[in-house]
Short mmCIF file of C-alpha atoms and ligand atoms in Angstrom, two decimals:
data_model
loop_
_atom_site.label_atom_id
_atom_site.label_comp_id
_atom_site.label_asym_id
_atom_site.label_seq_id
_atom_site.Cartn_x
_atom_site.Cartn_y
_atom_site.Cartn_z
CA MET A 988 -0.14 -0.01 0.06
CA LYS A 989 2.86 2.35 1.04
CA THR A 990 4.81 1.74 -1.95
CA ARG A 991 1.76 2.17 -4.19
CA LEU A 992 1.32 5.74 -2.50
CA LYS A 993 4.94 6.49 -3.18
CA ASN A 994 4.65 5.40 -6.83
CA THR A 995 1.70 7.68 -7.28
CA LYS A 996 3.73 10.47 -5.96
CA MET A 997 6.76 9.70 -8.09
CA PHE A 998 4.53 9.79 -10.98
CA GLY A 999 2.93 13.05 -10.12
CA LEU A 1000 6.40 14.42 -9.78
CA LEU A 1001 7.40 13.26 -13.12
CA VAL A 1002 4.34 14.77 -14.73
CA ALA A 1003 5.07 17.97 -13.16
CA LEU A 1004 8.64 17.94 -14.22
CA LEU A 1005 7.41 17.35 -17.87
CA PHE A 1006 5.36 20.54 -17.51
CA VAL A 1007 8.23 22.24 -16.39
CA LEU A 1008 10.51 21.04 -19.20
CA ALA A 1009 7.89 21.83 -21.72
CA GLY A 1010 8.56 25.42 -20.98
CA CYS A 1011 12.20 25.02 -22.29
CA GLY A 1012 12.93 26.16 -25.65
CA GLN A 1013 11.66 29.64 -26.09
CA PRO A 1014 12.93 30.54 -29.54
CA ARG A 1015 14.26 33.89 -28.48
CA LEU A 1016 16.69 32.39 -25.92
CA SER A 1017 16.92 28.70 -26.23
CA VAL A 1018 19.94 26.65 -27.45
CA LEU A 1019 17.37 24.18 -28.67
CA HIS A 1020 16.32 26.49 -31.31
CA PRO A 1021 19.56 27.39 -33.07
CA ALA A 1022 19.34 30.63 -35.13
CA GLY A 1023 22.56 30.88 -36.89
CA GLU A 1024 25.72 29.15 -38.17
CA VAL A 1025 27.48 28.94 -34.96
CA ALA A 1026 24.51 27.78 -32.94
CA ASP A 1027 23.71 25.17 -35.57
CA LYS A 1028 27.25 23.63 -35.25
CA GLN A 1029 27.06 23.76 -31.40
CA PHE A 1030 23.68 22.26 -31.58
CA PHE A 1031 25.14 19.47 -33.67
CA LEU A 1032 27.82 18.79 -31.15
CA LEU A 1033 25.27 18.61 -28.35
CA MET A 1034 23.06 16.23 -30.13
CA LEU A 1035 25.79 14.07 -31.23
CA SER A 1036 27.22 13.62 -27.63
CA ILE A 1037 23.62 13.10 -26.38
CA GLY A 1038 23.22 10.45 -29.04
CA ILE A 1039 26.38 8.61 -27.94
CA MET A 1040 25.46 8.72 -24.47
CA LEU A 1041 22.03 7.47 -24.90
CA LEU A 1042 23.42 4.51 -27.09
CA VAL A 1043 25.88 3.63 -24.08
CA ILE A 1044 22.92 3.91 -21.64
CA VAL A 1045 20.53 1.76 -23.66
CA VAL A 1046 23.15 -0.93 -24.32
CA VAL A 1047 24.17 -1.03 -20.65
CA VAL A 1048 20.67 -1.21 -19.60
CA LEU A 1049 19.69 -3.91 -22.06
CA ILE A 1050 22.62 -6.05 -20.98
CA PHE A 1051 21.63 -5.64 -17.34
CA LEU A 1052 18.01 -6.55 -17.71
CA PHE A 1053 19.13 -9.53 -19.72
CA ALA A 1054 21.24 -10.69 -16.89
CA MET A 1055 18.72 -9.98 -14.42
CA ILE A 1056 16.00 -12.04 -16.05
CA LYS A 1057 18.09 -14.77 -17.25
CA PHE A 1058 19.99 -15.71 -14.11
CA ARG A 1059 17.31 -15.45 -11.58
CA ARG A 1060 17.84 -17.70 -8.57
CA LYS A 1061 14.20 -19.05 -9.03
CA LYS A 1062 15.31 -20.56 -12.32
CA LEU A 1063 18.54 -21.73 -11.30
CA GLY A 1064 17.77 -23.37 -7.95
CA GLU A 1065 18.75 -22.31 -4.59
CA ASP A 1066 21.96 -24.21 -4.46
CA PHE A 1067 23.32 -22.83 -7.76
CA GLU A 1068 26.85 -21.85 -7.63
CA PRO A 1069 27.93 -19.67 -10.67
CA LYS A 1070 31.26 -20.39 -12.31
CA ASP A 1071 34.30 -18.12 -11.24
CA VAL A 1072 35.61 -16.66 -14.40
CA GLU A 1073 39.00 -14.85 -14.45
CA GLY A 1074 39.75 -12.66 -17.24
CA ASN A 1075 38.23 -13.04 -20.72
CA HIS A 1076 40.22 -11.40 -23.60
CA LYS A 1077 37.52 -11.09 -25.92
CA LEU A 1078 35.21 -9.21 -23.69
CA GLU A 1079 38.02 -6.91 -22.32
CA LEU A 1080 39.04 -6.00 -25.95
CA VAL A 1081 35.29 -5.40 -26.71
CA TRP A 1082 34.78 -2.96 -23.72
CA THR A 1083 38.04 -1.03 -24.55
CA ILE A 1084 37.78 -0.63 -28.26
CA ILE A 1085 34.08 0.35 -28.25
CA PRO A 1086 34.48 3.36 -25.93
CA VAL A 1087 37.75 4.42 -27.91
CA ILE A 1088 35.73 4.41 -31.09
CA LEU A 1089 32.99 6.37 -29.46
CA LEU A 1090 35.46 8.81 -28.13
CA ILE A 1091 36.98 9.36 -31.51
CA ILE A 1092 33.75 9.97 -33.18
CA LEU A 1093 33.05 12.46 -30.58
CA ALA A 1094 36.58 14.07 -30.60
CA ILE A 1095 37.02 14.62 -34.40
CA PRO A 1096 34.15 17.07 -34.80
CA THR A 1097 34.56 18.75 -31.46
CA VAL A 1098 38.23 19.52 -31.97
CA MET A 1099 37.56 20.67 -35.68
CA LEU A 1100 34.65 22.94 -34.66
CA THR A 1101 36.48 24.22 -31.53
CA PHE A 1102 39.25 25.61 -33.88
CA SER A 1103 36.89 26.77 -36.82
CA LEU A 1104 34.52 28.57 -34.47
CA GLY A 1105 37.53 30.20 -32.72
CA ASP A 1106 38.97 31.53 -35.91
CA THR A 1107 38.99 35.20 -35.67
CA LYS A 1108 42.14 36.07 -37.85
CA ALA A 1109 39.55 38.11 -40.04
CA ILE A 1110 39.69 40.74 -37.49
CA ASP A 1111 43.26 41.66 -38.19
CA LYS A 1112 42.77 42.11 -41.88
CA VAL A 1113 42.87 45.88 -42.27
CA ASP A 1114 42.30 48.36 -45.21
CA GLU A 1115 44.77 51.21 -45.70
CA LYS A 1116 43.14 53.37 -43.03
CA GLY A 1117 43.80 50.72 -40.55
CA LYS A 1118 39.95 49.80 -40.31
CA SER A 1119 38.95 46.17 -40.13
CA LYS A 1120 37.12 45.07 -43.03
CA GLU A 1121 34.78 43.03 -40.85
CA LEU A 1122 32.19 44.21 -38.47
CA VAL A 1123 33.85 44.18 -35.07
CA ILE A 1124 32.10 45.02 -31.73
CA ASP A 1125 33.88 45.57 -28.61
CA VAL A 1126 31.87 44.27 -25.64
CA THR A 1127 32.34 45.55 -22.10
CA ALA A 1128 30.72 43.89 -19.21
CA ASN A 1129 29.91 45.92 -16.14
CA LEU A 1130 28.18 45.19 -13.03
CA TYR A 1131 25.11 44.78 -14.15
CA TRP A 1132 24.89 46.17 -17.72
CA TRP A 1133 26.64 45.92 -21.18
CA GLU A 1134 28.37 48.24 -23.32
CA PHE A 1135 28.59 47.56 -27.17
CA SER A 1136 31.24 49.83 -28.90
CA TYR A 1137 31.48 49.84 -32.86
CA PRO A 1138 35.06 50.92 -33.26
CA ASN A 1139 34.89 51.34 -37.10
CA GLU A 1140 31.41 53.03 -37.13
CA LYS A 1141 32.50 55.13 -34.07
CA ILE A 1142 29.25 54.48 -32.18
CA VAL A 1143 28.45 53.16 -28.64
CA THR A 1144 25.16 51.62 -27.26
CA SER A 1145 24.28 50.01 -24.08
CA GLN A 1146 22.09 47.06 -23.02
CA GLU A 1147 20.89 46.47 -26.77
CA LEU A 1148 23.29 45.14 -29.15
CA VAL A 1149 22.33 45.73 -32.84
CA VAL A 1150 23.67 43.55 -35.49
CA PRO A 1151 23.11 42.73 -39.16
CA THR A 1152 21.83 39.32 -40.13
CA ASP A 1153 23.56 36.68 -42.41
CA LYS A 1154 27.06 38.26 -41.81
CA LYS A 1155 29.71 37.24 -39.54
CA VAL A 1156 29.89 39.55 -36.60
CA TYR A 1157 33.18 39.47 -34.74
CA PHE A 1158 33.25 40.17 -30.89
CA ARG A 1159 36.01 41.24 -28.66
CA LEU A 1160 34.96 40.64 -25.13
CA HIS A 1161 36.18 42.51 -21.99
CA SER A 1162 35.22 43.20 -18.64
CA ALA A 1163 35.47 46.44 -16.57
CA ASP A 1164 35.08 44.98 -13.11
CA VAL A 1165 34.66 41.21 -12.31
CA LYS A 1166 34.63 38.01 -14.63
CA HIS A 1167 31.21 37.89 -16.59
CA SER A 1168 30.22 35.80 -19.70
CA PHE A 1169 28.51 36.80 -22.92
CA TRP A 1170 26.04 34.62 -24.05
CA VAL A 1171 23.19 34.70 -26.71
CA PRO A 1172 21.85 31.17 -26.13
CA ALA A 1173 19.86 30.90 -29.64
CA VAL A 1174 22.88 32.20 -31.53
CA GLY A 1175 25.87 30.94 -29.84
CA GLY A 1176 28.60 31.20 -27.05
CA LYS A 1177 29.14 31.39 -24.26
CA MET A 1178 32.46 33.18 -23.66
CA ASP A 1179 33.89 34.74 -20.65
CA THR A 1180 34.58 38.40 -20.31
CA ASN A 1181 37.60 38.96 -18.50
CA VAL A 1182 39.22 42.05 -16.70
CA GLU A 1183 42.73 41.20 -18.14
CA GLY A 1184 42.86 40.27 -21.77
CA ILE A 1185 40.38 40.09 -24.61
CA ASN A 1186 38.66 37.03 -25.70
CA LYS A 1187 37.45 36.96 -29.31
CA PHE A 1188 34.90 35.02 -31.50
CA TYR A 1189 32.27 35.36 -33.82
CA LEU A 1190 28.44 34.87 -34.28
CA LYS A 1191 26.15 34.81 -37.26
CA PHE A 1192 22.55 35.60 -37.13
CA ASP A 1193 20.16 33.78 -39.42
CA ASP A 1194 17.93 36.31 -41.16
CA LYS A 1195 15.06 33.84 -41.46
CA LYS A 1196 15.24 32.83 -37.84
CA ALA A 1197 15.50 36.39 -36.87
CA LYS A 1198 12.38 37.32 -38.50
CA ASP A 1199 10.54 34.38 -36.65
CA VAL A 1200 11.28 36.16 -33.42
CA LYS A 1201 10.67 39.58 -34.72
CA ASN A 1202 14.47 40.38 -34.88
CA LEU A 1203 14.66 40.18 -31.17
CA PHE A 1204 17.11 37.61 -29.38
CA TYR A 1205 17.84 37.65 -25.63
CA GLY A 1206 21.26 37.59 -24.11
CA LYS A 1207 22.52 36.84 -20.72
CA CYS A 1208 25.36 37.07 -18.31
CA ALA A 1209 26.56 33.38 -17.83
CA GLU A 1210 29.02 33.83 -14.98
CA LEU A 1211 27.59 34.45 -11.41
CA CYS A 1212 29.05 37.95 -10.81
CA GLY A 1213 27.03 39.34 -7.89
CA PRO A 1214 23.60 39.93 -6.31
CA SER A 1215 21.95 41.03 -9.41
CA HIS A 1216 23.62 38.47 -11.92
CA ALA A 1217 20.32 37.00 -12.86
CA LEU A 1218 19.06 40.47 -14.08
CA MET A 1219 22.16 41.08 -16.10
CA ASP A 1220 20.35 40.71 -19.51
CA PHE A 1221 20.57 42.22 -22.76
CA LYS A 1222 18.78 42.20 -26.09
CA VAL A 1223 20.09 41.68 -29.45
CA LYS A 1224 18.32 43.32 -32.37
CA ALA A 1225 19.19 41.39 -35.49
CA LEU A 1226 18.36 43.48 -38.48
CA PRO A 1227 18.45 42.85 -42.24
CA LYS A 1228 21.66 44.59 -43.73
CA ASP A 1229 19.83 47.56 -44.97
CA ASP A 1230 18.14 48.32 -41.80
CA PHE A 1231 21.22 47.81 -39.93
CA ASP A 1232 22.93 50.31 -42.05
CA LYS A 1233 20.19 52.90 -41.55
CA TRP A 1234 20.58 52.44 -37.79
CA VAL A 1235 24.31 53.19 -37.95
CA LYS A 1236 23.67 56.16 -40.01
CA ASP A 1237 20.84 57.39 -37.54
CA MET A 1238 23.22 56.78 -34.55
CA LYS A 1239 26.05 58.71 -36.31
CA SER A 1240 23.75 61.60 -37.31
CA VAL A 1241 23.23 62.52 -33.71
CA ASP A 1242 26.58 64.07 -33.20
CA LYS A 1243 24.90 66.66 -30.89
CA PRO A 1244 22.62 65.54 -28.35
CA VAL A 1245 18.87 65.51 -29.65
CA ALA A 1246 17.26 68.70 -28.48
CA ALA A 1247 14.68 68.54 -25.79
CA THR A 1248 11.20 69.64 -27.03
CA SER A 1249 8.55 70.12 -24.18
CA SER A 1250 9.01 72.48 -21.31
CA GLN A 1251 9.17 69.52 -19.00
CA ALA A 1252 11.80 67.73 -21.11
CA LYS A 1253 13.97 70.99 -21.10
CA GLU A 1254 13.49 71.12 -17.13
CA GLY A 1255 14.64 67.49 -17.20
CA GLU A 1256 17.68 68.17 -19.31
CA LYS A 1257 18.86 70.67 -16.81
CA VAL A 1258 18.57 68.27 -13.98
CA PHE A 1259 20.28 65.64 -16.09
CA ASN A 1260 23.13 67.77 -16.74
CA LYS A 1261 23.39 68.50 -12.94
CA SER A 1262 22.98 65.13 -11.51
CA CYS A 1263 23.47 62.31 -14.16
CA ALA A 1264 25.70 63.55 -16.74
CA GLY A 1265 28.72 62.63 -14.73
CA CYS A 1266 27.96 59.04 -15.39
CA HIS A 1267 25.45 58.87 -18.42
CA ALA A 1268 26.61 60.12 -21.95
CA VAL A 1269 24.11 61.27 -24.59
CA THR A 1270 26.30 61.33 -27.46
CA PRO A 1271 26.89 58.57 -30.04
CA THR A 1272 30.48 58.09 -28.99
CA GLY A 1273 29.96 58.30 -25.36
CA GLU A 1274 32.39 55.74 -24.62
CA GLY A 1275 34.00 54.97 -21.38
CA ALA A 1276 31.25 56.79 -19.22
CA LYS A 1277 30.72 55.03 -15.89
CA GLY A 1278 26.97 54.13 -16.75
CA PRO A 1279 25.05 53.09 -19.92
CA ASN A 1280 25.17 55.50 -22.85
CA LEU A 1281 21.49 56.93 -22.97
CA THR A 1282 21.69 58.53 -26.50
CA ASN A 1283 19.13 55.94 -27.78
CA PHE A 1284 17.37 55.26 -24.65
CA GLY A 1285 14.01 56.20 -26.09
CA ASP A 1286 14.29 53.37 -28.78
CA ARG A 1287 15.21 50.64 -26.18
CA GLU A 1288 12.79 47.65 -25.56
CA LEU A 1289 13.52 47.57 -21.88
CA ILE A 1290 14.84 49.64 -19.03
CA ALA A 1291 17.87 48.46 -17.28
CA GLY A 1292 18.03 45.29 -19.39
CA TYR A 1293 14.67 43.86 -18.13
CA LEU A 1294 11.83 46.28 -17.09
CA ASN A 1295 9.17 47.22 -19.51
CA HIS A 1296 10.13 50.38 -21.34
CA ASP A 1297 7.52 52.89 -20.12
CA GLU A 1298 7.50 56.01 -17.97
CA LYS A 1299 6.14 54.44 -14.83
CA ASN A 1300 8.95 51.92 -14.71
CA LEU A 1301 11.58 54.65 -15.68
CA LYS A 1302 10.49 56.85 -12.81
CA LYS A 1303 10.42 53.83 -10.43
CA TRP A 1304 14.20 53.04 -11.58
CA ILE A 1305 15.31 56.63 -10.99
CA LYS A 1306 13.56 56.94 -7.70
CA ASP A 1307 15.08 53.57 -6.18
CA PRO A 1308 17.33 51.53 -8.52
CA GLU A 1309 18.62 49.50 -5.45
CA SER A 1310 15.14 47.98 -5.10
CA ILE A 1311 15.07 46.87 -8.54
CA LYS A 1312 18.59 45.65 -9.21
CA PRO A 1313 20.37 45.11 -5.82
CA GLY A 1314 23.99 46.19 -5.75
CA ASN A 1315 23.96 48.24 -9.01
CA LYS A 1316 26.49 51.04 -9.43
CA MET A 1317 23.84 53.84 -9.77
CA ALA A 1318 22.05 53.64 -6.66
CA GLY A 1319 22.69 56.19 -3.87
CA LYS A 1320 24.98 58.35 -6.21
CA TYR A 1321 22.47 61.38 -6.62
CA LYS A 1322 19.66 63.11 -5.00
CA VAL A 1323 16.55 64.01 -7.05
CA SER A 1324 12.99 65.27 -6.00
CA ASP A 1325 9.89 63.73 -7.45
CA GLU A 1326 9.30 66.57 -9.75
CA ASP A 1327 12.88 66.21 -10.87
CA ILE A 1328 12.04 62.55 -11.67
CA ASP A 1329 9.02 63.45 -13.84
CA ALA A 1330 11.03 66.09 -15.73
CA LEU A 1331 14.11 63.45 -16.25
CA SER A 1332 11.60 60.89 -17.46
CA ALA A 1333 10.18 63.15 -19.93
CA TYR A 1334 13.82 64.23 -21.10
CA LEU A 1335 14.86 60.56 -21.41
CA MET A 1336 12.05 59.20 -23.36
CA GLU A 1337 12.87 61.92 -25.99
CA ARG A 1338 16.43 60.36 -26.57
CA LYS A 1339 15.92 58.57 -29.74
CA VAL A 1340 17.53 57.97 -32.96
CA ASP A 1341 15.53 55.65 -34.77
CA LYS A 1342 13.74 57.95 -37.42
C1 HEC B 815 27.62 56.95 -10.31
C2 HEC B 815 27.06 57.06 -11.76
C3 HEC B 815 25.66 57.22 -12.17
C4 HEC B 815 24.97 58.15 -11.83
C5 HEC B 815 25.27 59.49 -11.16
C6 HEC B 815 23.62 58.26 -12.46
N1 HEC B 815 23.66 56.98 -13.06
FE1 HEC B 815 22.16 55.97 -14.31
N2 HEC B 815 23.12 54.19 -14.35
C7 HEC B 815 24.43 53.99 -13.74
C8 HEC B 815 24.81 52.62 -13.92
C9 HEC B 815 26.01 51.87 -13.67
C10 HEC B 815 23.50 52.11 -14.72
C11 HEC B 815 23.41 50.51 -14.89
C12 HEC B 815 22.71 49.88 -14.03
C13 HEC B 815 22.59 48.45 -14.29
O1 HEC B 815 21.93 48.14 -15.07
O2 HEC B 815 23.10 47.64 -13.46
C14 HEC B 815 22.69 53.22 -14.83
C15 HEC B 815 21.41 52.98 -15.52
C16 HEC B 815 20.53 53.86 -15.73
C17 HEC B 815 19.40 53.84 -16.67
C18 HEC B 815 19.00 52.52 -17.41
C19 HEC B 815 19.77 52.40 -18.57
C20 HEC B 815 19.21 51.56 -19.64
O3 HEC B 815 19.83 51.46 -20.78
O4 HEC B 815 18.26 50.64 -19.32
C21 HEC B 815 18.74 54.83 -16.65
C22 HEC B 815 17.56 55.56 -17.38
C23 HEC B 815 19.67 55.91 -15.77
N3 HEC B 815 20.72 55.26 -15.40
C24 HEC B 815 19.18 57.10 -15.65
C25 HEC B 815 19.82 57.97 -14.73
C26 HEC B 815 19.47 59.33 -14.30
C27 HEC B 815 18.24 59.96 -14.81
C28 HEC B 815 20.39 59.82 -13.35
C29 HEC B 815 20.28 61.18 -12.65
C30 HEC B 815 19.36 61.39 -11.73
C31 HEC B 815 21.45 58.82 -13.22
N4 HEC B 815 21.09 57.72 -14.00
C32 HEC B 815 22.53 58.99 -12.45
C33 HEC B 815 25.18 54.99 -13.43
C34 HEC B 815 24.82 56.24 -12.79
CU1 CU B 816 27.64 39.37 -14.99
#
């Protein structure tokens, strides 16, 4: 009776687990929905190793079941004494050679892909002006936000990486404080961002797969880095080449900060320059600022990487960032009144470059 109850509980647990697992595989951020050349290759390795492991498990379980059923004491009698066997060359060869073959099958594509996916020599091919011919993006990871700098295009953006589809995009990864890790699960990765040294790799965003997710992928920090590590998200806008070129042009064209229009926004600009400009740039090349570049803040999908992008959340963020992202580097560094916050939000929502 008791075991039956236990069995029912176990069954219930397994069903619940199935539902939880069914939630895996959201196309925007799942390794199981590869959306580009790199992700495809990594997915192939994943499936190959899982396939080999399953094969081993199935064969071992079958042999185990066979032995269990065939050599039951009931069948052989209570007094049966099994024969002592010492050493069996044939069997020993079989269980040495088969694993070696399996390991070779796994090792060859793994080593080949490790080298080909790590091939970033193209970054160093430069034209006469010293510009790389490839699209290169310098990624700086910070507690708990991301900066993306495009050295050839001379633009900087934060929290939202913008890339063209169907083209290799080369990344140089670096961290400003502690070790983080750059990961766009559906497209590839992950690779550590270190304080010392630069890690390099490339990704390719498939145009058709990008359209399936309305050109938006999710990215994550994949290295436990502090209390708000789980909130250190970023977004990737993967645009067709023409749209990407237009975005670059739009970004570059704001060589002066966009003028504030409403009187509230003008008031906000004053407060911003006094209390916030020490950390936040509102120019396209605002590199090296202590906080995210806010030039195109109005175009972002989210606030601080994960809050819905609306004025209510923006006000909440400015009023008390600590309550939203514990341990972030903006909290407690300024003093503004509720009126100031209203004005600041009006000003920040106007920071757009998307024309
Ligand atoms: C000490 C430097 C510092 C000061 C001063 C500062 N910030 Fe920040 N700000 C940051 C940092 C760092 C972040 C990134 C926080 C995170 O996501 O972990 C940030 C994030 C933000 C974001 C979200 C950006 C995004 O891309 O989603 C907004 C909006 C913002 N700050 C507005 C302000 C306003 C308005 C003020 C002035 C009242 C201000 N900040 C003052 C450092 C600062
Ligand atoms: Cu991190």
